[in-house]
Coordinates of N, CA and C in Angstrom, one line a residue:
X292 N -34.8 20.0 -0.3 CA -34.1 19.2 0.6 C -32.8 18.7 0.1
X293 N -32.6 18.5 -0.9 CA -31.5 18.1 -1.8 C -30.5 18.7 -2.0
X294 N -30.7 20.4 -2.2 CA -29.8 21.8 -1.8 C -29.5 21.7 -0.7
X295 N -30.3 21.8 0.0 CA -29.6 21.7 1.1 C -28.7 21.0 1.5
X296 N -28.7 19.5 1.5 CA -27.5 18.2 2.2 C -26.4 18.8 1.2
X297 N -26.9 18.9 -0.5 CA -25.6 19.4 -1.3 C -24.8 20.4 -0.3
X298 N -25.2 21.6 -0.1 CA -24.7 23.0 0.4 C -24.6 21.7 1.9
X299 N -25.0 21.5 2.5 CA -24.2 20.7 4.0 C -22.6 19.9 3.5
X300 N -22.7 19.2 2.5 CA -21.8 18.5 2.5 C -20.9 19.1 2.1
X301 N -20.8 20.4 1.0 CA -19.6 20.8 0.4 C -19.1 22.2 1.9
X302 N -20.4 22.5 2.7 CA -19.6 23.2 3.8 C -18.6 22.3 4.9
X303 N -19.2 21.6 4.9 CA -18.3 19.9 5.7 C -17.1 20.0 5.2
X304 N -16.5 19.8 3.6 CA -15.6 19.2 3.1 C -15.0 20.8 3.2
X305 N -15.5 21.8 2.8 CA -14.2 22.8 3.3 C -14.1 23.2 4.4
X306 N -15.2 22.4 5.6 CA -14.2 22.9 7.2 C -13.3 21.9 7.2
X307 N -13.6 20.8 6.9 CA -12.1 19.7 7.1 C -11.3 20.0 6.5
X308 N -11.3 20.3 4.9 CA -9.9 20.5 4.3 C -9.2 21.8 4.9
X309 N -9.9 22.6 5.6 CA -9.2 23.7 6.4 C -8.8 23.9 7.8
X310 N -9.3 22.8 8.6 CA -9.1 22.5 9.4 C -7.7 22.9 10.3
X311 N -7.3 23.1 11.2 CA -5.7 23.9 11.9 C -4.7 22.2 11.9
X312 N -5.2 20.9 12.5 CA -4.7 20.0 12.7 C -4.5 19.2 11.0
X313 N -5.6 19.5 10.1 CA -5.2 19.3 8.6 C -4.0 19.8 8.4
X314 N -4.1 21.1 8.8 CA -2.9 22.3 7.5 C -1.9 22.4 9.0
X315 N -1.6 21.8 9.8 CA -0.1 21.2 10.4 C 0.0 20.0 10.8
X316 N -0.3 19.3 9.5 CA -0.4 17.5 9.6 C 1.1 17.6 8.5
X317 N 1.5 16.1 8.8 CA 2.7 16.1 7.8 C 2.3 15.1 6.8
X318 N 3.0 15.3 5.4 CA 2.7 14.8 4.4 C 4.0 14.0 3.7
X319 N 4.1 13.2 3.7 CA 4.9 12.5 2.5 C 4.6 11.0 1.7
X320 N 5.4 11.1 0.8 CA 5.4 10.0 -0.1 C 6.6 9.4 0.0
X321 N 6.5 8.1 -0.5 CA 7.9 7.3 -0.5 C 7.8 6.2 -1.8
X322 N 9.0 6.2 -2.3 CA 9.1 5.5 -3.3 C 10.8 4.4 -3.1
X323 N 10.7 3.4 -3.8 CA 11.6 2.4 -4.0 C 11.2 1.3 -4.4
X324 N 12.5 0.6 -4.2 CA 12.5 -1.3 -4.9 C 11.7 -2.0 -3.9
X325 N 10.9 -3.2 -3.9 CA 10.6 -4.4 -3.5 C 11.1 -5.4 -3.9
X326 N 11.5 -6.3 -2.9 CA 11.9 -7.8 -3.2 C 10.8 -8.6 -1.8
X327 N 10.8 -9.8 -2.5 CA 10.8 -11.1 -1.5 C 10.5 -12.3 -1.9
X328 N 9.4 -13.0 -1.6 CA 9.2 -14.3 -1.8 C 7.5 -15.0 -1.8
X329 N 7.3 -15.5 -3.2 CA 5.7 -15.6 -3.2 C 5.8 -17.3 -2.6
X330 N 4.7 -17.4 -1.9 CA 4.7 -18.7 -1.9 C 3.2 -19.2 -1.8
X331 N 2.5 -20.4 -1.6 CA 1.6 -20.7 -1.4 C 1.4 -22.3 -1.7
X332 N 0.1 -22.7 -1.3 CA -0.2 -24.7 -0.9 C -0.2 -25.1 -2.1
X333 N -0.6 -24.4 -3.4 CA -0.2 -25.1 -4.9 C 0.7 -24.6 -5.4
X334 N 1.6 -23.8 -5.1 CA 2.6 -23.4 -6.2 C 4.6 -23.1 -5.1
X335 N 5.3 -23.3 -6.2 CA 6.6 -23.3 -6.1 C 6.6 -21.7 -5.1
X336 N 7.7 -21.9 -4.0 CA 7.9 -20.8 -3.8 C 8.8 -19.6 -5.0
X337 N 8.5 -18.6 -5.5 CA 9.2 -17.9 -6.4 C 9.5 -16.7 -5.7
X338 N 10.7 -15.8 -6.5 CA 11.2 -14.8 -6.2 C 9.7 -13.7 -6.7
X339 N 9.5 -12.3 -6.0 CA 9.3 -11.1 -6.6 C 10.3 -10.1 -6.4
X340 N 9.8 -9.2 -7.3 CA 11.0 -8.2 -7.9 C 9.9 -6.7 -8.2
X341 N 10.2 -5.5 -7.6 CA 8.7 -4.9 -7.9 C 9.1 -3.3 -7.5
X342 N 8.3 -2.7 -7.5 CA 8.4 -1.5 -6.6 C 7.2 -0.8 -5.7
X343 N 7.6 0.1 -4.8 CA 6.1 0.5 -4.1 C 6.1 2.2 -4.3
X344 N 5.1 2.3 -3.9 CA 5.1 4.1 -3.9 C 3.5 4.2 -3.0
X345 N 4.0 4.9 -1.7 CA 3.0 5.7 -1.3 C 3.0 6.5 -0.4
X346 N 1.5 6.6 -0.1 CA 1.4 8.3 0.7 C 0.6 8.3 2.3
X347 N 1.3 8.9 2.6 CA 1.1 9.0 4.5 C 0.7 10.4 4.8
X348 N -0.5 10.8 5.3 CA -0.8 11.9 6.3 C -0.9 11.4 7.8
X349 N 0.1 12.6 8.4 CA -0.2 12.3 9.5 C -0.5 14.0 10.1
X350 N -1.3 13.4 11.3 CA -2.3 14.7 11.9 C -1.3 16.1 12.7
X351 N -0.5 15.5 12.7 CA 0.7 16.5 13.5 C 2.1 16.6 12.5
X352 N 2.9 17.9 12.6 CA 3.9 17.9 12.0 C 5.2 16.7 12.6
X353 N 4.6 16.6 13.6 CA 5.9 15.3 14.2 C 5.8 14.5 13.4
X354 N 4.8 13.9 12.8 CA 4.7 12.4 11.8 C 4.3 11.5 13.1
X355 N 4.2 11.9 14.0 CA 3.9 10.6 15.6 C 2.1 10.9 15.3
X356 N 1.4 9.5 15.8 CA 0.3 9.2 16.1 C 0.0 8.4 14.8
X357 N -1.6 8.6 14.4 CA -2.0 7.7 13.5 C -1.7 8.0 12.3
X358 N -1.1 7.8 11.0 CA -1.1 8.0 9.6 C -2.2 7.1 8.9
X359 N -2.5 7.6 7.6 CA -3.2 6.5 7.0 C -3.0 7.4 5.5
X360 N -3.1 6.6 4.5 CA -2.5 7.0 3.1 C -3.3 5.8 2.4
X361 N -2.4 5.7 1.2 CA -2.6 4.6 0.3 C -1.2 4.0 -0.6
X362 N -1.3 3.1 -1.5 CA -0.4 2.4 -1.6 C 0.0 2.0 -3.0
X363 N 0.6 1.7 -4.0 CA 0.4 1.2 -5.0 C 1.8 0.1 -5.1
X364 N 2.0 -1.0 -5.5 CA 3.0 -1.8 -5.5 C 2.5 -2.7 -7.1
X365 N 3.6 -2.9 -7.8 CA 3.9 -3.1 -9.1 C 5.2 -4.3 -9.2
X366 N 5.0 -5.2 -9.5 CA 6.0 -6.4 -9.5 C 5.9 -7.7 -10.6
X367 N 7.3 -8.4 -10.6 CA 6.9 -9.4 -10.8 C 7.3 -10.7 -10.4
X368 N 6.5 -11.8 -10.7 CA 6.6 -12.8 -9.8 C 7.3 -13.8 -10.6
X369 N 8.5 -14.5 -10.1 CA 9.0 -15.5 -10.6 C 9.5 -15.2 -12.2
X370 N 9.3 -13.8 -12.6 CA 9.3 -13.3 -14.4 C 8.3 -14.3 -14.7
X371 N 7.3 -14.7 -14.0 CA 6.1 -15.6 -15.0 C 5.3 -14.7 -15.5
X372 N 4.6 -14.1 -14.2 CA 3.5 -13.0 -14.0 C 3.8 -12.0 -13.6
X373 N 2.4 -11.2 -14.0 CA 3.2 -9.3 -13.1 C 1.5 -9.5 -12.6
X374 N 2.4 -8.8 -11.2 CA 1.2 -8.6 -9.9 C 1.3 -7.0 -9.4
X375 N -0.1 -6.7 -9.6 CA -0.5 -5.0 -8.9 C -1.3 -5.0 -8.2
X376 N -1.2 -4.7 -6.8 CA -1.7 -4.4 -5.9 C -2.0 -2.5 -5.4
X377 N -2.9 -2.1 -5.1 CA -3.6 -0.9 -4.3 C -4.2 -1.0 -3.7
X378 N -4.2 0.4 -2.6 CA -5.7 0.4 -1.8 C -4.8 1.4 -0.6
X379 N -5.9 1.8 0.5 CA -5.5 2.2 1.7 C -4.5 1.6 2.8
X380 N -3.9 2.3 3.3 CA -2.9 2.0 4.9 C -3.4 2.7 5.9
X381 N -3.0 2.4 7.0 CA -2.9 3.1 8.0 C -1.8 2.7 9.0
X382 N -1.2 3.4 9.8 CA -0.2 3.3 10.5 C -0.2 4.1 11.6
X383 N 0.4 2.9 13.1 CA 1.0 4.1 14.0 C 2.4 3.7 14.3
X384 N 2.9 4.3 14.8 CA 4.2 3.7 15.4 C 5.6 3.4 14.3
X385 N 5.8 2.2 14.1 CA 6.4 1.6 13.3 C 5.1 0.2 12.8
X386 N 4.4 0.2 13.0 CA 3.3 -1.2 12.9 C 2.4 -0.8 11.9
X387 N 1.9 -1.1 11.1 CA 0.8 -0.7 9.9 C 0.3 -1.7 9.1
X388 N -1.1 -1.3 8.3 CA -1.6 -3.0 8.0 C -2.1 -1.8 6.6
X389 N -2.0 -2.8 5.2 CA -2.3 -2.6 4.2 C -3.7 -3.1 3.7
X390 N -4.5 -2.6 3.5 CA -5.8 -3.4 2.8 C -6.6 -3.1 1.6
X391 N -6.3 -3.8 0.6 CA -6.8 -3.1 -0.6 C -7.2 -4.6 -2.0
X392 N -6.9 -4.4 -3.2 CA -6.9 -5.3 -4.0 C -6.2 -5.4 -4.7
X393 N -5.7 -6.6 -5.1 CA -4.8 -7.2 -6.2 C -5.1 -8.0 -7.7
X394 N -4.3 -7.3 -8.2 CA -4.4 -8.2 -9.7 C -3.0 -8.6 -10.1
X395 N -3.8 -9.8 -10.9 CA -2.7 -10.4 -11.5 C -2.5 -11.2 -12.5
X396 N -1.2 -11.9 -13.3 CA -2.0 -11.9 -14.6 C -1.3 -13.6 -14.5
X397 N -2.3 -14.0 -15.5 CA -2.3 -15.6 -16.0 C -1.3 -16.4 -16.4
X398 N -1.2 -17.3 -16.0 CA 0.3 -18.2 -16.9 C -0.5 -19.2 -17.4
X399 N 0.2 -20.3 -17.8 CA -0.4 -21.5 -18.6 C -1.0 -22.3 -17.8
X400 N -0.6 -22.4 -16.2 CA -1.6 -23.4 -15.2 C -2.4 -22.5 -14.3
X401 N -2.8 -21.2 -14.8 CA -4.0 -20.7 -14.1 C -3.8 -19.1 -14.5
X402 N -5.3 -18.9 -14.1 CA -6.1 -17.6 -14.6 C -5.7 -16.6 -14.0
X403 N -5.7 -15.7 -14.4 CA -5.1 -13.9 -14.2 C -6.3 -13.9 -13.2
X404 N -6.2 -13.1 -11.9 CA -7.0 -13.0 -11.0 C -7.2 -11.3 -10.4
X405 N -8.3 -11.3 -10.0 CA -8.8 -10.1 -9.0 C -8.9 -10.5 -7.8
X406 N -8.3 -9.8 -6.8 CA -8.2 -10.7 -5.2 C -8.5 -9.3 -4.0
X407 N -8.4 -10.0 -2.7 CA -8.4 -9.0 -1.7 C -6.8 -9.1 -1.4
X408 N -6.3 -7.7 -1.1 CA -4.7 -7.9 -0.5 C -4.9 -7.3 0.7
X409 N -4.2 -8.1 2.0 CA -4.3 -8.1 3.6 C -2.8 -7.8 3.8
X410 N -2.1 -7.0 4.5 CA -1.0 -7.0 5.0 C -0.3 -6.2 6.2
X411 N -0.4 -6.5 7.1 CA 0.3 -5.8 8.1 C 1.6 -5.4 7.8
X412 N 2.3 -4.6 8.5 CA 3.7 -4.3 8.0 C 4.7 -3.7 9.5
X413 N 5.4 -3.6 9.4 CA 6.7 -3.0 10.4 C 7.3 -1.8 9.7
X414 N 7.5 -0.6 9.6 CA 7.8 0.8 8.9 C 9.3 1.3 9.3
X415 N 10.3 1.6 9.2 CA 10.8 2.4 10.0 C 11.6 3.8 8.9
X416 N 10.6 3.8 8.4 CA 10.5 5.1 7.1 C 11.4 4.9 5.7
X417 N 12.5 4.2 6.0 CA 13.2 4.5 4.8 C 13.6 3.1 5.1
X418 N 12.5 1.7 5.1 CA 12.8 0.1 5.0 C 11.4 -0.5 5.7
X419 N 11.2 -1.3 5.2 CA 9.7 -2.0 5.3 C 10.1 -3.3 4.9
X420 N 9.0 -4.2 6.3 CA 9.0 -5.4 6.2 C 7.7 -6.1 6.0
X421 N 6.9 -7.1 5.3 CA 5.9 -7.3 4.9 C 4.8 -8.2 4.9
X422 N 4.3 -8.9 5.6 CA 3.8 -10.4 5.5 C 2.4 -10.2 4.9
X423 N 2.4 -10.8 3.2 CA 1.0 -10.4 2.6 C 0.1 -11.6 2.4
X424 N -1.1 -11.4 2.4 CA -2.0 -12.4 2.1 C -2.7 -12.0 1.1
X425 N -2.8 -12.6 -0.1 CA -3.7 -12.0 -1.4 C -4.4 -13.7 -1.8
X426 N -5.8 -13.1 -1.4 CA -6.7 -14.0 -1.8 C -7.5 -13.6 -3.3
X427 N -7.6 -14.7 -4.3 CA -8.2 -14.4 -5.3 C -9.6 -14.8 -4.9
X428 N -10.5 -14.0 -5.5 CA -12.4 -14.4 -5.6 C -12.3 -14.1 -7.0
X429 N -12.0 -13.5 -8.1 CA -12.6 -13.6 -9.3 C -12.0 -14.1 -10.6
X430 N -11.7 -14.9 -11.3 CA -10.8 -14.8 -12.6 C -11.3 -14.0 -13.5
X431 N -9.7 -13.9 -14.2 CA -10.0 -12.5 -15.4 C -9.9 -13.7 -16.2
X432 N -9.7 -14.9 -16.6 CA -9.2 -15.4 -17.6 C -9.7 -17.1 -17.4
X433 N -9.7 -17.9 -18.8 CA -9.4 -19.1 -18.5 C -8.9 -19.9 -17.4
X434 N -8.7 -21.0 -16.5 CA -8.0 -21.5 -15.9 C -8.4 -21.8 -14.0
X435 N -8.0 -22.3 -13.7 CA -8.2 -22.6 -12.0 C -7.6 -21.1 -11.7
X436 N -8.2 -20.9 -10.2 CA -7.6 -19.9 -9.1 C -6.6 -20.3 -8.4
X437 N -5.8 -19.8 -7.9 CA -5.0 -20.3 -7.0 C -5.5 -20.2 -5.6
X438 N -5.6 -21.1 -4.3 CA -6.3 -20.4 -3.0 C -6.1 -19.4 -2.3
X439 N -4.5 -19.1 -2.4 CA -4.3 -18.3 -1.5 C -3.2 -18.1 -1.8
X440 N -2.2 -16.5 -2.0 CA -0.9 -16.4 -2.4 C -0.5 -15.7 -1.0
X441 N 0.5 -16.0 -0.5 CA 1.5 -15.3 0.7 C 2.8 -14.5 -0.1
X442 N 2.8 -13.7 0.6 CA 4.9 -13.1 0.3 C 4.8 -12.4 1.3
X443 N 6.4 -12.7 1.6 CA 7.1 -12.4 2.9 C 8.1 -11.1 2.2
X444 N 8.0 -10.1 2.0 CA 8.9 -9.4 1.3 C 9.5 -7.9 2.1
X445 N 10.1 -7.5 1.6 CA 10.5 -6.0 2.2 C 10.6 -5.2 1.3
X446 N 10.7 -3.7 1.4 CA 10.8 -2.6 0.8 C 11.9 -1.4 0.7
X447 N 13.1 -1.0 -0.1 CA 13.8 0.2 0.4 C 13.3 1.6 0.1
X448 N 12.7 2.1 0.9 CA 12.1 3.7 0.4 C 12.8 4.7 0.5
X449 N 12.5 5.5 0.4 CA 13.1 7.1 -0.2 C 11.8 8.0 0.0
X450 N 12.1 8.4 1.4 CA 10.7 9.4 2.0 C 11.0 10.6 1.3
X451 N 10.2 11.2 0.8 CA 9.8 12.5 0.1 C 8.6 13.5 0.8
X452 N 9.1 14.3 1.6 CA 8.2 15.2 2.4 C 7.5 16.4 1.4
X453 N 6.3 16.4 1.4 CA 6.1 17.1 0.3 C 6.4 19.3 0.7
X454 N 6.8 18.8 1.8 CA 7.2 20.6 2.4 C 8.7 20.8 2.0
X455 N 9.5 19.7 2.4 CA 11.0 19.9 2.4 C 11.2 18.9 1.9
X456 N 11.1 17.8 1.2 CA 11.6 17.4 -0.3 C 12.7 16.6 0.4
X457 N 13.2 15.5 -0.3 CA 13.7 14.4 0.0 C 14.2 13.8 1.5
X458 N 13.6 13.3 2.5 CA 14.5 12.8 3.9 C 15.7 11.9 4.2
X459 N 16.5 12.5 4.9 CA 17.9 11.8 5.1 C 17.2 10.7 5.8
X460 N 18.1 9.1 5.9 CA 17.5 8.0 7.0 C 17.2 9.0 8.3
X461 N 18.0 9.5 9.4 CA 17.7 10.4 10.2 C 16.4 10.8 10.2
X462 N 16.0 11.7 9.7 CA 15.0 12.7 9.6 C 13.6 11.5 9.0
X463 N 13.7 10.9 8.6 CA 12.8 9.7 8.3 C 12.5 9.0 10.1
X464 N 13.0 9.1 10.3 CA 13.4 8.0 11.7 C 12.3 9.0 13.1
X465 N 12.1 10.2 12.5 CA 11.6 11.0 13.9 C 10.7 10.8 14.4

């Protein structure tokens, strides 16, 4: 019985990865700066400073309908702490919501944390707008949690099609 579901699942996984709507889906990555602004009920609002990089399939070569990818963003906050966030996206339109986890690391009035990161976004391929909510549940370290961190931030990208290699703003825009 065990052969078998094995041999079911690995026939599964090569009719999807071969799929006609897979192999003329569009593919890209995008990389750039982040900036914005951390804020939250116990702490100073502070500057971030950071970058993002990630990856979008979408099911048609237009890039129109649903995308979903993943994310990785690397920053820092106020130069106190450095904050890294990952996980999945999905997107349609210009509208997309980020959901993954966050870490971050400790200053002298509280503990380096493991959190959930929540974020909807606005896309228009080569500029992103951001509203995040990163809740911490676990400390890595010594010290109080903080309840709840917000940033309001944006992104400048540089779409990278992985067929035809770098997109003008234009061609990002389609």
């Amino acid at each position: 019985m065990r052969r078998r579901v094995s041999s079911l699942a690995v026939a599964l996984m090569l009719l999807v990865s071969t799929s006609p709507s897979r192999a003329d889906g569009w593919n890209v990555f995008t990389v750039g700066p982040m900036g914005g602004v951390v804020f939250g009920p116990e702490q100073p609002a502070l500057g971030l400073l950071g970058g993002e990089i990630t990856f979008v399939h979408y099911g048609n070569a237009s890039g129109r309908g649903v995308g979903y990818g993943g994310f990785v963003q690397a920053s820092a906050v106020g130069f106190e702490r450095a904050r890294v966030s990952f996980g999945p996206q999905i997107n349609t339109s210009i509208f997309g919501a980020e959901v993954g986890a966050t870490f971050e690391s400790a200053t002298k009035e509280r503990a380096a944390f493991v959190g959930a990161h929540l974020a909807p976004f606005v896309s228009i391929g080569f500029a992103s707008i951001t509203f995040q909510l990163d809740i911490p549940f676990a400390p890595l370290s010594d010290g109080p949690l903080p309840p709840v961190e917000m940033v309001f931030g944006g992104t400048l990208k540089l779409p990278i099609d992985l067929k035809y290699g770098v997109l003008s703003p234009l061609k990002a825009l389609r």
